[in-house]
CSV table of C-alpha atoms in Angstrom, one decimal:
chain,number,residue,atom,x,y,z
A,1,MET,CA,-49.8,20.3,-27.2
A,2,LYS,CA,-49.3,21.8,-23.8
A,3,LYS,CA,-50.7,18.7,-22.1
A,4,SER,CA,-48.4,16.5,-24.0
A,5,LYS,CA,-45.4,18.7,-23.0
A,6,GLU,CA,-46.4,18.5,-19.4
A,7,ASN,CA,-46.7,14.7,-19.7
A,8,ILE,CA,-43.3,14.4,-21.2
A,9,VAL,CA,-41.8,16.6,-18.4
A,10,VAL,CA,-43.4,14.5,-15.7
A,11,LEU,CA,-42.3,11.2,-17.3
A,12,THR,CA,-38.7,12.5,-17.7
A,13,ARG,CA,-38.5,13.6,-14.1
A,14,THR,CA,-39.8,10.3,-12.8
A,15,LEU,CA,-37.4,8.4,-15.0
A,16,PHE,CA,-34.2,10.2,-14.0
A,17,SER,CA,-35.0,11.1,-10.4
A,18,PRO,CA,-33.6,8.8,-7.7
A,19,PRO,CA,-36.1,6.7,-5.8
A,20,PRO,CA,-37.2,8.1,-2.5
A,21,THR,CA,-35.4,6.6,0.5
A,22,ASP,CA,-36.9,5.9,3.8
A,23,SER,CA,-33.8,5.5,6.0
A,24,PRO,CA,-30.9,7.8,6.5
A,25,THR,CA,-28.5,4.9,5.8
A,26,LEU,CA,-29.9,4.5,2.3
A,27,THR,CA,-29.7,8.2,1.8
A,28,TRP,CA,-25.9,8.1,2.6
A,29,VAL,CA,-25.4,5.0,0.4
A,30,SER,CA,-27.1,6.9,-2.5
A,31,ARG,CA,-24.8,9.9,-2.0
A,32,ILE,CA,-21.7,7.7,-1.9
A,33,GLU,CA,-22.8,6.0,-5.1
A,34,LYS,CA,-23.3,9.4,-6.8
A,35,GLY,CA,-19.8,10.4,-5.6
A,36,PHE,CA,-18.2,7.3,-7.1
A,37,ALA,CA,-20.1,7.8,-10.3
A,38,LEU,CA,-18.9,11.4,-10.5
A,39,TYR,CA,-15.3,10.3,-9.8
A,40,ASP,CA,-15.5,7.6,-12.4
A,41,GLY,CA,-16.9,10.0,-15.0
A,42,ILE,CA,-14.1,12.5,-14.4
A,43,MET,CA,-11.4,9.9,-14.6
A,44,LEU,CA,-12.9,8.5,-17.9
A,45,GLY,CA,-13.0,12.0,-19.4
A,46,PHE,CA,-9.4,12.7,-18.3
A,47,LYS,CA,-8.1,9.4,-19.8
A,48,LEU,CA,-10.0,10.0,-23.0
A,49,TRP,CA,-8.7,13.6,-23.2
A,50,ARG,CA,-5.1,12.4,-22.7
A,51,ARG,CA,-5.5,9.7,-25.3
A,52,PHE,CA,-7.4,11.6,-28.1
A,53,GLY,CA,-6.3,15.1,-27.3
A,54,ARG,CA,-2.9,14.5,-28.8
A,55,VAL,CA,-4.5,13.0,-31.9
A,56,LEU,CA,-6.8,15.9,-32.4
A,57,GLY,CA,-4.3,18.5,-31.3
A,58,ALA,CA,-7.0,20.8,-29.9
A,59,PHE,CA,-5.7,21.2,-26.4
A,60,HIS,CA,-2.1,19.9,-26.8
A,61,ARG,CA,0.7,22.1,-25.4
A,62,LYS,CA,3.6,22.6,-27.6
A,63,LYS,CA,6.9,21.5,-26.2
A,64,ARG,CA,9.5,24.2,-25.6
A,65,ARG,CA,13.1,23.6,-26.5
């Protein structure tokens, strides 16, 4: 059981870890891509929150009169 768990951990790490880069240029390109992906995820979450937050009413501010 322990060996199976270790095998799963190793496979998961190799699956989700970025490939090793040999040049500094590729390292910077990888960092920029991660930055764009982070920005894209934040914008998607914000747009979904604006669209569905009002429907659900969970985080909607009440308008003052």
